[in-house]
Amino acid sequence: MVDIVGAMGSHLGAADSPHQQFRGSSSGLNGGDQGKWLTAVMYVTPVAVLVGWLKQSWYGKLSVIVDRFERHDIMEVKEGYAVKPGFLGDLERRNAKSMVGAIGGLNGTYPALTIVSRRGDLVFAFGPKDLGSVRQAYVAISDLIA
């Protein structure tokens, strides 16, 4: 099993300690509509935001990618909803129109946070009912870049 937290610990500086930690999913930096959302972890430190996410190769091997966004690299942070990409997102949106999907609250969109940086955009999606975590992450990153 790939250890995201261990890989992110090696990217933390000696003085950095994560003030807040969030778990969710992401398709990575500039992840397109066809990318898969895989497990991701976000650290908000006093000087930077670190996002570690799993990347799957074409033959199925998983590796950890860690993106570090310094305070001056982040241009904007947005909170909102993101549409789940790929075939599974299409299937969820189709099932949302059925009675079972409507009762279950499926709609194919997830609360998400978008970090707009100089290198590109990174969408970090949370669980379907984690609106509080999205707001908490938004406030933490906004305080960092202010």
C-alpha positions as protocol buffer text, in pm:
chain_id: "A"
residue {
  index: 1
  type: MET
  ca { x: 0 y: 0 z: 0 }
}
residue {
  index: 2
  type: VAL
  ca { x: 124 y: 345 z: -85 }
}
residue {
  index: 3
  type: ASP
  ca { x: 174 y: 579 z: 214 }
}
residue {
  index: 4
  type: ILE
  ca { x: 64 y: 934 z: 127 }
}
residue {
  index: 5
  type: VAL
  ca { x: 121 y: 1076 z: 476 }
}
residue {
  index: 6
  type: GLY
  ca { x: 476 y: 937 z: 489 }
}
residue {
  index: 7
  type: ALA
  ca { x: 559 y: 1087 z: 151 }
}
residue {
  index: 8
  type: MET
  ca { x: 419 y: 1423 z: 255 }
}
residue {
  index: 9
  type: GLY
  ca { x: 619 y: 1417 z: 578 }
}
residue {
  index: 10
  type: SER
  ca { x: 940 y: 1419 z: 377 }
}
residue {
  index: 11
  type: HIS
  ca { x: 827 y: 1741 z: 202 }
}
residue {
  index: 12
  type: LEU
  ca { x: 764 y: 1926 z: 527 }
}
residue {
  index: 13
  type: GLY
  ca { x: 1044 y: 2156 z: 638 }
}
residue {
  index: 14
  type: ALA
  ca { x: 1199 y: 2146 z: 983 }
}
residue {
  index: 15
  type: ALA
  ca { x: 989 y: 2442 z: 1100 }
}
residue {
  index: 16
  type: ASP
  ca { x: 673 y: 2334 z: 917 }
}
residue {
  index: 17
  type: SER
  ca { x: 408 y: 2152 z: 1105 }
}
residue {
  index: 18
  type: PRO
  ca { x: 64 y: 2104 z: 958 }
}
residue {
  index: 19
  type: HIS
  ca { x: -190 y: 2324 z: 1133 }
}
residue {
  index: 20
  type: GLN
  ca { x: -473 y: 2144 z: 961 }
}
residue {
  index: 21
  type: GLN
  ca { x: -501 y: 1819 z: 771 }
}
residue {
  index: 22
  type: PHE
  ca { x: -780 y: 1727 z: 529 }
}
residue {
  index: 23
  type: ARG
  ca { x: -862 y: 1401 z: 352 }
}
residue {
  index: 24
  type: GLY
  ca { x: -1042 y: 1382 z: 22 }
}
residue {
  index: 25
  type: SER
  ca { x: -975 y: 1301 z: -340 }
}
residue {
  index: 26
  type: SER
  ca { x: -808 y: 1473 z: -633 }
}
residue {
  index: 27
  type: SER
  ca { x: -698 y: 1410 z: -988 }
}
residue {
  index: 28
  type: GLY
  ca { x: -392 y: 1626 z: -940 }
}
residue {
  index: 29
  type: LEU
  ca { x: -256 y: 1946 z: -1083 }
}
residue {
  index: 30
  type: ASN
  ca { x: -445 y: 2041 z: -1402 }
}
residue {
  index: 31
  type: GLY
  ca { x: -646 y: 1719 z: -1379 }
}
residue {
  index: 32
  type: GLY
  ca { x: -875 y: 1695 z: -1678 }
}
residue {
  index: 33
  type: ASP
  ca { x: -1232 y: 1577 z: -1711 }
}
residue {
  index: 34
  type: GLN
  ca { x: -1122 y: 1223 z: -1790 }
}
residue {
  index: 35
  type: GLY
  ca { x: -888 y: 1192 z: -1492 }
}
residue {
  index: 36
  type: LYS
  ca { x: -973 y: 972 z: -1198 }
}
residue {
  index: 37
  type: TRP
  ca { x: -1025 y: 1106 z: -850 }
}
residue {
  index: 38
  type: LEU
  ca { x: -799 y: 909 z: -620 }
}
residue {
  index: 39
  type: THR
  ca { x: -719 y: 945 z: -251 }
}
residue {
  index: 40
  type: ALA
  ca { x: -554 y: 1273 z: -151 }
}
residue {
  index: 41
  type: VAL
  ca { x: -438 y: 1449 z: 166 }
}
residue {
  index: 42
  type: MET
  ca { x: -397 y: 1826 z: 215 }
}
residue {
  index: 43
  type: TYR
  ca { x: -179 y: 1994 z: 478 }
}
residue {
  index: 44
  type: VAL
  ca { x: -208 y: 2364 z: 555 }
}
residue {
  index: 45
  type: THR
  ca { x: 113 y: 2487 z: 721 }
}
residue {
  index: 46
  type: PRO
  ca { x: 209 y: 2842 z: 828 }
}
residue {
  index: 47
  type: VAL
  ca { x: 402 y: 2899 z: 503 }
}
residue {
  index: 48
  type: ALA
  ca { x: 260 y: 2662 z: 240 }
}
residue {
  index: 49
  type: VAL
  ca { x: -13 y: 2423 z: 133 }
}
residue {
  index: 50
  type: LEU
  ca { x: 89 y: 2065 z: 54 }
}
residue {
  index: 51
  type: VAL
  ca { x: -134 y: 1829 z: -141 }
}
residue {
  index: 52
  type: GLY
  ca { x: -37 y: 1465 z: -177 }
}
residue {
  index: 53
  type: TRP
  ca { x: -237 y: 1250 z: -414 }
}
residue {
  index: 54
  type: LEU
  ca { x: -218 y: 909 z: -574 }
}
residue {
  index: 55
  type: LYS
  ca { x: -145 y: 878 z: -941 }
}
residue {
  index: 56
  type: GLN
  ca { x: -223 y: 560 z: -1129 }
}
residue {
  index: 57
  type: SER
  ca { x: -7 y: 463 z: -1425 }
}
residue {
  index: 58
  type: TRP
  ca { x: -155 y: 308 z: -1735 }
}
residue {
  index: 59
  type: TYR
  ca { x: -59 y: -40 z: -1613 }
}
residue {
  index: 60
  type: GLY
  ca { x: -214 y: 6 z: -1267 }
}
residue {
  index: 61
  type: LYS
  ca { x: 82 y: 98 z: -1047 }
}
residue {
  index: 62
  type: LEU
  ca { x: 8 y: 364 z: -785 }
}
residue {
  index: 63
  type: SER
  ca { x: 259 y: 634 z: -692 }
}
residue {
  index: 64
  type: VAL
  ca { x: 239 y: 938 z: -465 }
}
residue {
  index: 65
  type: ILE
  ca { x: 274 y: 1289 z: -607 }
}
residue {
  index: 66
  type: VAL
  ca { x: 319 y: 1580 z: -365 }
}
residue {
  index: 67
  type: ASP
  ca { x: 257 y: 1937 z: -479 }
}
residue {
  index: 68
  type: ARG
  ca { x: 377 y: 2218 z: -256 }
}
residue {
  index: 69
  type: PHE
  ca { x: 219 y: 2559 z: -302 }
}
residue {
  index: 70
  type: GLU
  ca { x: 406 y: 2840 z: -131 }
}
residue {
  index: 71
  type: ARG
  ca { x: 213 y: 3140 z: -7 }
}
residue {
  index: 72
  type: HIS
  ca { x: 317 y: 3357 z: -304 }
}
residue {
  index: 73
  type: ASP
  ca { x: 233 y: 3082 z: -560 }
}
residue {
  index: 74
  type: ILE
  ca { x: -138 y: 3072 z: -473 }
}
residue {
  index: 75
  type: MET
  ca { x: -331 y: 3335 z: -667 }
}
residue {
  index: 76
  type: GLU
  ca { x: -684 y: 3241 z: -559 }
}
residue {
  index: 77
  type: VAL
  ca { x: -879 y: 2977 z: -373 }
}
residue {
  index: 78
  type: LYS
  ca { x: -1242 y: 2892 z: -460 }
}
residue {
  index: 79
  type: GLU
  ca { x: -1499 y: 2679 z: -285 }
}
residue {
  index: 80
  type: GLY
  ca { x: -1788 y: 2520 z: -463 }
}
residue {
  index: 81
  type: TYR
  ca { x: -1888 y: 2195 z: -626 }
}
residue {
  index: 82
  type: ALA
  ca { x: -1701 y: 1977 z: -873 }
}
residue {
  index: 83
  type: VAL
  ca { x: -1847 y: 1723 z: -1112 }
}
residue {
  index: 84
  type: LYS
  ca { x: -1701 y: 1377 z: -1072 }
}
residue {
  index: 85
  type: PRO
  ca { x: -1510 y: 1303 z: -1394 }
}
residue {
  index: 86
  type: GLY
  ca { x: -1510 y: 999 z: -1614 }
}
residue {
  index: 87
  type: PHE
  ca { x: -1742 y: 705 z: -1654 }
}
residue {
  index: 88
  type: LEU
  ca { x: -1827 y: 673 z: -1284 }
}
residue {
  index: 89
  type: GLY
  ca { x: -1939 y: 1037 z: -1272 }
}
residue {
  index: 90
  type: ASP
  ca { x: -2161 y: 983 z: -1574 }
}
residue {
  index: 91
  type: LEU
  ca { x: -2311 y: 676 z: -1410 }
}
residue {
  index: 92
  type: GLU
  ca { x: -2380 y: 866 z: -1086 }
}
residue {
  index: 93
  type: ARG
  ca { x: -2547 y: 1152 z: -1271 }
}
residue {
  index: 94
  type: ARG
  ca { x: -2766 y: 906 z: -1461 }
}
residue {
  index: 95
  type: ASN
  ca { x: -2862 y: 721 z: -1141 }
}
residue {
  index: 96
  type: ALA
  ca { x: -2948 y: 1053 z: -971 }
}
residue {
  index: 97
  type: LYS
  ca { x: -3252 y: 1077 z: -1197 }
}
residue {
  index: 98
  type: SER
  ca { x: -3394 y: 752 z: -1060 }
}
residue {
  index: 99
  type: MET
  ca { x: -3599 y: 736 z: -742 }
}
residue {
  index: 100
  type: VAL
  ca { x: -3331 y: 543 z: -550 }
}
residue {
  index: 101
  type: GLY
  ca { x: -3061 y: 792 z: -652 }
}
residue {
  index: 102
  type: ALA
  ca { x: -3275 y: 1088 z: -555 }
}
residue {
  index: 103
  type: ILE
  ca { x: -3348 y: 942 z: -213 }
}
residue {
  index: 104
  type: GLY
  ca { x: -2980 y: 860 z: -163 }
}
residue {
  index: 105
  type: GLY
  ca { x: -2878 y: 1215 z: -254 }
}
residue {
  index: 106
  type: LEU
  ca { x: -2663 y: 1116 z: -551 }
}
residue {
  index: 107
  type: ASN
  ca { x: -2609 y: 1387 z: -807 }
}
residue {
  index: 108
  type: GLY
  ca { x: -2252 y: 1335 z: -931 }
}
residue {
  index: 109
  type: THR
  ca { x: -2125 y: 1660 z: -777 }
}
residue {
  index: 110
  type: TYR
  ca { x: -1908 y: 1688 z: -469 }
}
residue {
  index: 111
  type: PRO
  ca { x: -1810 y: 1981 z: -248 }
}
residue {
  index: 112
  type: ALA
  ca { x: -1465 y: 2087 z: -362 }
}
residue {
  index: 113
  type: LEU
  ca { x: -1192 y: 2341 z: -315 }
}
residue {
  index: 114
  type: THR
  ca { x: -1000 y: 2476 z: -616 }
}
residue {
  index: 115
  type: ILE
  ca { x: -651 y: 2614 z: -564 }
}
residue {
  index: 116
  type: VAL
  ca { x: -558 y: 2847 z: -850 }
}
residue {
  index: 117
  type: SER
  ca { x: -180 y: 2879 z: -862 }
}
residue {
  index: 118
  type: ARG
  ca { x: 86 y: 2998 z: -1102 }
}
residue {
  index: 119
  type: ARG
  ca { x: 147 y: 2637 z: -1214 }
}
residue {
  index: 120
  type: GLY
  ca { x: -219 y: 2551 z: -1271 }
}
residue {
  index: 121
  type: ASP
  ca { x: -538 y: 2456 z: -1094 }
}
residue {
  index: 122
  type: LEU
  ca { x: -581 y: 2178 z: -842 }
}
residue {
  index: 123
  type: VAL
  ca { x: -927 y: 2053 z: -746 }
}
residue {
  index: 124
  type: PHE
  ca { x: -950 y: 1886 z: -405 }
}
residue {
  index: 125
  type: ALA
  ca { x: -1289 y: 1716 z: -358 }
}
residue {
  index: 126
  type: PHE
  ca { x: -1437 y: 1616 z: -26 }
}
residue {
  index: 127
  type: GLY
  ca { x: -1710 y: 1365 z: 59 }
}
residue {
  index: 128
  type: PRO
  ca { x: -2071 y: 1437 z: -40 }
}
residue {
  index: 129
  type: LYS
  ca { x: -2162 y: 1566 z: 307 }
}
residue {
  index: 130
  type: ASP
  ca { x: -1834 y: 1738 z: 405 }
}
residue {
  index: 131
  type: LEU
  ca { x: -1938 y: 2100 z: 348 }
}
residue {
  index: 132
  type: GLY
  ca { x: -1788 y: 2198 z: 685 }
}
residue {
  index: 133
  type: SER
  ca { x: -1447 y: 2064 z: 585 }
}
residue {
  index: 134
  type: VAL
  ca { x: -1457 y: 2261 z: 259 }
}
residue {
  index: 135
  type: ARG
  ca { x: -1530 y: 2581 z: 447 }
}
residue {
  index: 136
  type: GLN
  ca { x: -1262 y: 2508 z: 706 }
}
residue {
  index: 137
  type: ALA
  ca { x: -999 y: 2446 z: 437 }
}
residue {
  index: 138
  type: TYR
  ca { x: -1108 y: 2759 z: 247 }
}
residue {
  index: 139
  type: VAL
  ca { x: -1070 y: 2976 z: 557 }
}
residue {
  index: 140
  type: ALA
  ca { x: -731 y: 2824 z: 645 }
}
residue {
  index: 141
  type: ILE
  ca { x: -588 y: 2883 z: 295 }
}
residue {
  index: 142
  type: SER
  ca { x: -742 y: 3230 z: 272 }
}
residue {
  index: 143
  type: ASP
  ca { x: -575 y: 3325 z: 601 }
}
residue {
  index: 144
  type: LEU
  ca { x: -245 y: 3193 z: 466 }
}
residue {
  index: 145
  type: ILE
  ca { x: -250 y: 3398 z: 144 }
}
residue {
  index: 146
  type: ALA
  ca { x: -394 y: 3717 z: 299 }
}
